[in-house]
mmCIF file of C-alpha atoms in Angstrom:
data_model
loop_
_atom_site.group_PDB
_atom_site.id
_atom_site.type_symbol
_atom_site.label_atom_id
_atom_site.label_comp_id
_atom_site.label_asym_id
_atom_site.label_seq_id
_atom_site.Cartn_x
_atom_site.Cartn_y
_atom_site.Cartn_z
ATOM 1 C CA MET A 1 27.128 41.517 1.273
ATOM 2 C CA LYS A 2 27.172 40.667 4.981
ATOM 3 C CA LYS A 3 23.376 40.220 4.995
ATOM 4 C CA GLN A 4 23.616 37.983 1.924
ATOM 5 C CA LEU A 5 26.264 35.829 3.586
ATOM 6 C CA LEU A 6 24.168 35.522 6.744
ATOM 7 C CA LEU A 7 21.129 34.541 4.667
ATOM 8 C CA LEU A 8 23.157 31.954 2.755
ATOM 9 C CA ALA A 9 24.488 30.525 6.031
ATOM 10 C CA ALA A 10 20.947 30.274 7.435
ATOM 11 C CA VAL A 11 19.746 28.442 4.322
ATOM 12 C CA MET A 12 22.689 26.035 4.533
ATOM 13 C CA ILE A 13 21.937 25.305 8.216
ATOM 14 C CA ILE A 14 18.245 24.653 7.502
ATOM 15 C CA THR A 15 19.166 22.391 4.593
ATOM 16 C CA ALA A 16 21.664 20.475 6.712
ATOM 17 C CA VAL A 17 19.115 19.960 9.499
ATOM 18 C CA SER A 18 16.550 18.709 6.967
ATOM 19 C CA VAL A 19 18.999 16.250 5.415
ATOM 20 C CA LEU A 20 20.092 14.984 8.838
ATOM 21 C CA GLY A 21 16.494 14.264 9.802
ATOM 22 C CA GLN A 22 15.541 12.720 6.474
ATOM 23 C CA VAL A 23 15.240 8.945 6.165
ATOM 24 C CA LYS A 24 14.650 7.075 2.923
ATOM 25 C CA PRO A 25 12.463 3.934 3.017
ATOM 26 C CA GLN A 26 13.698 0.450 2.251
ATOM 27 C CA VAL A 27 10.602 -0.089 0.110
ATOM 28 C CA TYR A 28 7.800 2.195 -1.095
ATOM 29 C CA TYR A 29 4.630 1.162 -2.952
ATOM 30 C CA THR A 30 2.582 3.911 -4.660
ATOM 31 C CA PHE A 31 0.415 1.743 -7.005
ATOM 32 C CA ASP A 32 0.907 4.337 -9.755
ATOM 33 C CA LEU A 33 3.501 2.547 -11.897
ATOM 34 C CA ALA A 34 2.648 0.602 -15.068
ATOM 35 C CA ASN A 35 2.677 -2.480 -12.843
ATOM 36 C CA PRO A 36 0.818 -1.201 -9.754
ATOM 37 C CA LEU A 37 2.333 -3.947 -7.578
ATOM 38 C CA ALA A 38 5.892 -2.819 -8.336
ATOM 39 C CA PRO A 39 7.746 -0.632 -5.812
ATOM 40 C CA SER A 40 8.794 2.940 -6.551
ATOM 41 C CA THR A 41 11.656 2.333 -4.136
ATOM 42 C CA GLY A 42 12.940 -1.191 -3.592
ATOM 43 C CA THR A 43 13.148 -4.327 -5.711
ATOM 44 C CA THR A 44 10.301 -6.713 -4.860
ATOM 45 C CA ASN A 45 6.717 -6.520 -6.135
ATOM 46 C CA LEU A 46 3.799 -6.959 -3.776
ATOM 47 C CA SER A 47 2.490 -10.507 -3.900
ATOM 48 C CA PRO A 48 -1.274 -10.684 -3.260
ATOM 49 C CA SER A 49 -2.972 -13.814 -1.961
ATOM 50 C CA GLY A 50 -6.621 -13.730 -2.870
ATOM 51 C CA ALA A 51 -8.601 -11.124 -4.745
ATOM 52 C CA TYR A 52 -7.647 -7.468 -4.863
ATOM 53 C CA THR A 53 -8.551 -4.410 -6.907
ATOM 54 C CA VAL A 54 -6.537 -1.392 -7.995
ATOM 55 C CA SER A 55 -8.653 1.735 -8.387
ATOM 56 C CA THR A 56 -8.156 5.338 -9.451
ATOM 57 C CA GLY A 57 -9.309 8.468 -7.679
ATOM 58 C CA GLY A 58 -7.616 7.869 -4.341
ATOM 59 C CA LYS A 59 -5.976 10.444 -2.131
ATOM 60 C CA VAL A 60 -2.860 10.076 -4.294
ATOM 61 C CA GLY A 61 -3.750 8.533 -7.645
ATOM 62 C CA LYS A 62 -4.263 4.770 -7.657
ATOM 63 C CA TYR A 63 -4.726 2.605 -4.566
ATOM 64 C CA ILE A 64 -5.253 -1.062 -3.719
ATOM 65 C CA SER A 65 -8.169 -2.709 -1.887
ATOM 66 C CA VAL A 66 -8.676 -6.115 -0.283
ATOM 67 C CA ASN A 67 -11.940 -7.591 0.988
ATOM 68 C CA ARG A 68 -12.884 -9.392 4.185
ATOM 69 C CA ALA A 69 -12.619 -12.922 2.804
ATOM 70 C CA VAL A 70 -10.064 -15.407 4.132
ATOM 71 C CA ASN A 71 -6.467 -15.129 2.922
ATOM 72 C CA GLN A 72 -6.465 -11.510 1.831
ATOM 73 C CA THR A 73 -2.847 -10.423 2.234
ATOM 74 C CA LEU A 74 -0.324 -8.329 0.361
ATOM 75 C CA THR A 75 3.222 -9.574 0.984
ATOM 76 C CA GLY A 76 6.010 -7.188 0.081
ATOM 77 C CA GLN A 77 9.752 -6.872 0.105
ATOM 78 C CA GLN A 78 11.889 -8.127 2.944
ATOM 79 C CA VAL A 79 13.321 -5.305 5.024
ATOM 80 C CA PRO A 80 16.548 -5.708 7.032
ATOM 81 C CA VAL A 81 15.072 -4.794 10.405
ATOM 82 C CA SER A 82 17.818 -3.945 12.846
ATOM 83 C CA ASN A 83 16.758 -2.149 15.997
ATOM 84 C CA ALA A 84 14.052 0.172 14.708
ATOM 85 C CA VAL A 85 11.135 -0.035 12.307
ATOM 86 C CA THR A 86 8.640 2.420 10.810
ATOM 87 C CA VAL A 87 5.574 1.398 8.795
ATOM 88 C CA GLU A 88 3.729 4.240 7.052
ATOM 89 C CA PHE A 89 0.653 4.138 4.811
ATOM 90 C CA LEU A 90 -2.653 5.676 3.827
ATOM 91 C CA TRP A 91 -5.583 3.575 5.030
ATOM 92 C CA LYS A 92 -9.313 3.595 4.429
ATOM 93 C CA PRO A 93 -11.785 1.129 6.029
ATOM 94 C CA GLY A 94 -14.479 -0.348 3.809
ATOM 95 C CA ASP A 95 -17.780 -2.140 4.411
ATOM 96 C CA GLY A 96 -18.494 -4.774 7.041
ATOM 97 C CA TRP A 97 -16.561 -3.357 9.990
ATOM 98 C CA ASP A 98 -17.918 -4.127 13.438
ATOM 99 C CA GLU A 99 -16.855 -5.062 16.944
ATOM 100 C CA ASN A 100 -16.861 -8.787 16.088
ATOM 101 C CA ARG A 101 -13.791 -8.552 13.849
ATOM 102 C CA ASP A 102 -10.201 -7.564 14.587
ATOM 103 C CA PRO A 103 -8.544 -6.993 11.202
ATOM 104 C CA VAL A 104 -4.760 -6.976 11.023
ATOM 105 C CA LEU A 105 -3.391 -3.876 9.319
ATOM 106 C CA PHE A 106 0.201 -5.076 8.927
ATOM 107 C CA THR A 107 2.830 -7.465 10.232
ATOM 108 C CA ILE A 108 6.601 -7.263 9.914
ATOM 109 C CA GLY A 109 8.410 -9.838 12.025
ATOM 110 C CA ASN A 110 7.223 -9.451 15.617
ATOM 111 C CA THR A 111 5.765 -6.000 14.999
ATOM 112 C CA THR A 112 2.083 -5.876 14.147
ATOM 113 C CA ALA A 113 -0.942 -3.590 14.245
ATOM 114 C CA LYS A 114 -4.578 -4.588 14.227
ATOM 115 C CA PHE A 115 -7.923 -2.927 14.676
ATOM 116 C CA ILE A 116 -9.860 -3.956 17.790
ATOM 117 C CA TRP A 117 -12.913 -1.720 17.743
ATOM 118 C CA PRO A 118 -12.583 1.123 18.731
ATOM 119 C CA GLU A 119 -8.810 0.820 19.195
ATOM 120 C CA ILE A 120 -5.678 0.022 17.276
ATOM 121 C CA TRP A 121 -3.390 -2.453 19.014
ATOM 122 C CA PHE A 122 0.281 -1.859 18.204
ATOM 123 C CA SER A 123 2.345 -4.865 19.332
ATOM 124 C CA THR A 124 6.130 -5.163 19.519
ATOM 125 C CA LEU A 125 8.601 -7.612 20.997
ATOM 126 C CA SER A 126 12.104 -6.810 22.205
ATOM 127 C CA SER A 127 14.678 -8.171 24.639
ATOM 128 C CA SER A 128 13.274 -5.834 27.288
ATOM 129 C CA ALA A 129 9.518 -5.709 26.651
ATOM 130 C CA ASN A 130 6.645 -7.663 25.111
ATOM 131 C CA ASP A 131 4.299 -4.713 24.640
ATOM 132 C CA ASN A 132 0.756 -4.425 23.285
ATOM 133 C CA PHE A 133 -0.026 -0.708 23.034
ATOM 134 C CA LYS A 134 -3.813 -0.117 22.895
ATOM 135 C CA ILE A 135 -4.669 3.238 21.307
ATOM 136 C CA ASN A 136 -8.179 4.684 21.115
ATOM 137 C CA LEU A 137 -8.451 6.745 17.928
ATOM 138 C CA GLN A 138 -11.829 8.387 18.472
ATOM 139 C CA ASN A 139 -11.930 12.120 17.757
ATOM 140 C CA VAL A 140 -8.283 12.297 16.713
ATOM 141 C CA GLY A 141 -6.841 14.136 13.729
ATOM 142 C CA PRO A 142 -8.020 17.070 11.628
ATOM 143 C CA ALA A 143 -11.460 15.482 11.292
ATOM 144 C CA THR A 144 -13.441 13.455 13.789
ATOM 145 C CA TRP A 145 -12.624 9.801 13.385
ATOM 146 C CA SER A 146 -15.347 7.502 12.179
ATOM 147 C CA TYR A 147 -14.353 3.982 11.260
ATOM 148 C CA PHE A 148 -17.496 3.549 9.225
ATOM 149 C CA ALA A 149 -17.277 6.782 7.213
ATOM 150 C CA LYS A 150 -14.767 5.291 4.743
ATOM 151 C CA ASN A 151 -12.339 8.203 5.022
ATOM 152 C CA TRP A 152 -8.643 8.097 4.177
ATOM 153 C CA HIS A 153 -6.171 8.486 7.057
ATOM 154 C CA HIS A 154 -2.389 8.668 7.230
ATOM 155 C CA LEU A 155 -0.978 6.215 9.786
ATOM 156 C CA VAL A 156 2.679 5.969 10.827
ATOM 157 C CA PHE A 157 3.789 3.313 13.318
ATOM 158 C CA VAL A 158 7.263 3.950 14.795
ATOM 159 C CA TYR A 159 9.247 1.739 17.169
ATOM 160 C CA ASN A 160 12.843 2.372 18.195
ATOM 161 C CA ALA A 161 13.955 -0.474 20.453
ATOM 162 C CA SER A 162 17.249 1.225 21.298
ATOM 163 C CA THR A 163 15.636 4.318 22.815
ATOM 164 C CA GLY A 164 12.356 2.629 23.772
ATOM 165 C CA PHE A 165 10.231 5.149 21.816
ATOM 166 C CA LYS A 166 6.981 3.747 20.430
ATOM 167 C CA GLY A 167 4.249 5.798 18.842
ATOM 168 C CA LEU A 168 1.422 6.085 16.336
ATOM 169 C CA TYR A 169 1.107 9.261 14.281
ATOM 170 C CA VAL A 170 -2.386 9.907 12.896
ATOM 171 C CA ASP A 171 -2.896 12.394 10.076
ATOM 172 C CA GLY A 172 0.428 14.090 10.721
ATOM 173 C CA THR A 173 -0.010 14.400 14.480
ATOM 174 C CA LEU A 174 1.180 12.542 17.574
ATOM 175 C CA PRO A 175 -1.642 13.190 20.063
ATOM 176 C CA ALA A 176 -1.241 12.879 23.807
ATOM 177 C CA GLY A 177 -1.384 9.230 24.813
ATOM 178 C CA PHE A 178 -0.331 7.960 21.379
ATOM 179 C CA SER A 179 3.295 7.344 22.326
ATOM 180 C CA LYS A 180 5.091 5.682 25.178
ATOM 181 C CA SER A 181 8.594 5.004 26.453
ATOM 182 C CA LEU A 182 9.677 1.407 26.922
ATOM 183 C CA PRO A 183 12.949 0.105 28.379
ATOM 184 C CA GLY A 184 15.735 0.111 25.799
ATOM 185 C CA GLY A 185 16.678 -3.221 24.264
ATOM 186 C CA THR A 186 16.951 -5.060 20.967
ATOM 187 C CA ILE A 187 14.176 -6.136 18.594
ATOM 188 C CA THR A 188 13.429 -9.833 18.905
ATOM 189 C CA GLY A 189 13.577 -11.499 15.501
ATOM 190 C CA ALA A 190 15.639 -8.766 13.859
ATOM 191 C CA GLY A 191 16.867 -9.530 10.349
ATOM 192 C CA ASN A 192 15.198 -9.718 6.952
ATOM 193 C CA GLN A 193 11.427 -9.525 7.496
ATOM 194 C CA SER A 194 8.680 -9.259 4.870
ATOM 195 C CA ILE A 195 6.060 -6.550 5.200
ATOM 196 C CA ILE A 196 2.590 -8.144 5.110
ATOM 197 C CA MET A 197 -0.530 -6.026 4.821
ATOM 198 C CA GLY A 198 -3.772 -7.677 5.965
ATOM 199 C CA SER A 199 -4.319 -11.180 7.357
ATOM 200 C CA ASN A 200 -5.030 -14.691 6.114
ATOM 201 C CA THR A 201 -7.297 -15.457 9.093
ATOM 202 C CA SER A 202 -11.017 -14.850 8.538
ATOM 203 C CA PHE A 203 -11.845 -12.975 11.744
ATOM 204 C CA GLN A 204 -8.655 -10.904 11.358
ATOM 205 C CA SER A 205 -9.383 -9.749 7.812
ATOM 206 C CA GLY A 206 -11.389 -6.758 6.721
ATOM 207 C CA GLN A 207 -12.399 -4.816 3.644
ATOM 208 C CA MET A 208 -9.933 -1.944 3.452
ATOM 209 C CA SER A 209 -7.788 0.095 1.094
ATOM 210 C CA PHE A 210 -4.103 1.009 1.216
ATOM 211 C CA ASP A 211 -1.889 3.508 -0.574
ATOM 212 C CA GLU A 212 1.591 5.008 -0.228
ATOM 213 C CA ILE A 213 3.032 2.100 1.792
ATOM 214 C CA ALA A 214 6.565 2.914 2.985
ATOM 215 C CA VAL A 215 8.679 0.734 5.279
ATOM 216 C CA TYR A 216 11.893 1.843 6.999
ATOM 217 C CA ASN A 217 14.465 0.111 9.175
ATOM 218 C CA GLN A 218 14.871 3.333 11.146
ATOM 219 C CA ALA A 219 12.589 5.525 13.247
ATOM 220 C CA ILE A 220 11.525 8.572 11.223
ATOM 221 C CA VAL A 221 11.098 11.928 12.964
ATOM 222 C CA ALA A 222 7.946 13.986 13.447
ATOM 223 C CA GLY A 223 8.981 16.522 10.795
ATOM 224 C CA GLN A 224 9.195 13.814 8.142
ATOM 225 C CA VAL A 225 5.882 12.301 9.210
ATOM 226 C CA TYR A 226 4.184 15.672 8.835
ATOM 227 C CA LYS A 227 5.842 16.369 5.463
ATOM 228 C CA ASP A 228 4.696 12.997 4.092
ATOM 229 C CA TYR A 229 1.180 13.666 5.377
ATOM 230 C CA ALA A 230 1.156 17.139 3.810
ATOM 231 C CA ASP A 231 2.423 15.698 0.506
ATOM 232 C CA ALA A 232 -0.323 13.060 0.432
ATOM 233 C CA TRP A 233 -3.079 15.513 1.346
ATOM 234 C CA ALA A 234 -1.877 17.692 -1.553
ATOM 235 C CA GLY A 235 -2.277 14.691 -3.873
ATOM 236 C CA SER A 236 1.464 14.004 -4.215
ATOM 237 C CA HIS A 237 3.671 11.031 -3.433
ATOM 238 C CA TYR A 238 5.893 11.311 -0.369
ATOM 239 C CA SER A 239 8.967 13.497 -0.899
ATOM 240 C CA PHE A 240 10.606 12.139 2.291
ATOM 241 C CA GLY A 241 11.581 15.652 3.281
ATOM 242 C CA VAL A 242 11.485 17.181 6.742
ATOM 243 C CA THR A 243 9.471 20.246 7.728
ATOM 244 C CA ALA A 244 8.396 22.056 10.851
ATOM 245 C CA VAL A 245 5.343 20.586 12.566
ATOM 246 C CA PRO A 246 2.620 23.226 13.100
ATOM 247 C CA ALA A 247 1.754 24.011 16.694
ATOM 248 C CA SER A 248 -1.451 22.280 17.783
#
């Protein structure tokens, strides 16, 4: 009986830790509903400007693609950004990528990420820092990165203005040099901000595919990032659980 009680207590502690670390998104697009532009979590459909395609056979069911023409954006629900933001999605580059283009991956208020070959530039603006974090992705993740191989990758951009933490998780990992500590402050332009995938400027657009887009007004923890990555790589939608991150 004593062993059973100890086991039950251990399970309850693990469950409590998982729940405490778990964060639900403000909006989540899976592209697998009857209307693929409707959110699984949230209230506002994606609004595309320009041509797009929804295809089957992605990492997790259906996914959406935009091309490199002008005005190729997907505008989603407004998120009440307070002092932290996380943007998470599956991403796959398409044809026509080269060093002469710098496609925007997403924008939400004053937080944006774009691809400047061979880096991703993760820009944020707060009361204490106007920061453009340049991250070289070569040879990162469970497989060697190749931007021209048209492979799916799980990207999670996290910025917590209160603590100053800023980082990019790639395929469930936070490699050395992919995070930094900024002075604490407040996000400039906090309030209701629409998530926008892609760009309406020609040299900042690119042929690419997205899936499992989740946006939070909090900073999610490494255990949730890894669980979402593991879910997607198993062909499932995010469960938004928390798990232990394997040792590298």
